[in-house]
Tab-separated table of C-alpha atoms in Angstrom:
chain	number	residue	atom	x	y	z
C	1	MET	CA	105.618	102.560	112.705
C	2	SER	CA	103.648	104.215	110.203
C	3	ILE	CA	104.928	105.425	106.997
C	4	TYR	CA	102.361	108.104	105.980
C	5	VAL	CA	100.283	110.532	107.883
C	6	CYS	CA	96.696	110.946	105.750
C	7	ILE	CA	94.442	113.822	106.308
C	8	VAL	CA	91.012	112.720	104.994
C	9	LYS	CA	87.953	115.464	104.138
C	10	THR	CA	84.775	113.908	104.806
C	11	SER	CA	81.219	115.510	104.407
C	12	GLU	CA	81.322	116.862	108.240
C	13	LYS	CA	85.040	117.100	109.038
C	14	HIS	CA	89.039	116.564	108.191
C	15	ILE	CA	90.258	113.450	110.282
C	16	LYS	CA	94.080	112.576	110.440
C	17	TYR	CA	95.183	108.861	110.444
C	18	HIS	CA	98.768	107.272	110.590
C	19	VAL	CA	98.784	104.749	107.820
C	20	ASN	CA	101.076	101.836	106.545
C	21	ASP	CA	99.059	100.589	103.727
C	22	LEU	CA	96.909	102.807	101.605
C	23	VAL	CA	94.682	100.520	99.831
C	24	LYS	CA	93.643	98.835	103.029
C	25	PHE	CA	93.062	102.415	104.359
C	26	THR	CA	90.994	103.370	101.261
C	27	ALA	CA	88.769	100.018	102.038
C	28	PHE	CA	88.553	101.248	105.589
C	29	LEU	CA	87.547	104.535	104.405
C	30	ASP	CA	84.799	103.185	102.087
C	31	VAL	CA	83.276	101.395	104.824
C	32	ASN	CA	83.224	103.607	107.792
C	33	PHE	CA	83.032	106.903	106.030
C	34	LYS	CA	80.816	106.621	103.077
C	35	THR	CA	81.063	110.023	102.061
C	36	TRP	CA	84.912	110.794	102.091
C	37	LYS	CA	85.934	113.132	99.504
C	38	TYR	CA	89.627	113.098	99.104
C	39	PHE	CA	92.600	112.363	101.218
C	40	ASN	CA	96.231	113.819	101.358
C	41	VAL	CA	99.351	111.812	102.131
C	42	TYR	CA	102.449	113.126	103.649
C	43	ASP	CA	105.541	111.575	104.637
C	44	TYR	CA	105.789	110.484	108.340
C	45	LYS	CA	109.370	111.979	108.862
C	46	THR	CA	109.462	114.911	106.803
C	47	LYS	CA	105.732	115.929	106.698
C	48	ASP	CA	105.929	116.639	102.782
C	49	GLN	CA	103.033	116.128	100.898
C	50	ILE	CA	103.528	112.979	98.535
C	51	GLY	CA	100.207	112.154	97.353
C	52	ASN	CA	96.719	112.902	96.975
C	53	PHE	CA	93.721	110.537	96.280
C	54	THR	CA	89.941	111.209	95.647
C	55	ILE	CA	87.004	108.704	96.100
C	56	ASN	CA	87.147	108.309	92.309
C	57	ASN	CA	91.058	107.996	91.897
C	58	LYS	CA	91.950	105.544	94.581
C	59	PRO	CA	95.502	103.979	95.002
C	60	THR	CA	96.324	100.997	93.578
C	61	SER	CA	99.481	100.010	95.656
C	62	LYS	CA	99.948	100.037	99.048
C	63	HIS	CA	102.943	102.527	99.031
C	64	ILE	CA	103.685	105.654	96.977
């Protein structure tokens, strides 16, 4: 089960992903969406926003 729901802003659109590991997710974005700008992280169960990362401020651990 996913721990987080991430909504990513790319240059074209917003995309929603269910994520377990924020570091691997950021690497995925760097490869597949080179122009991503930021993503907001939400708790899967409560839907509360718990984090925000940008292309210049990437997560350093897999969990918040």
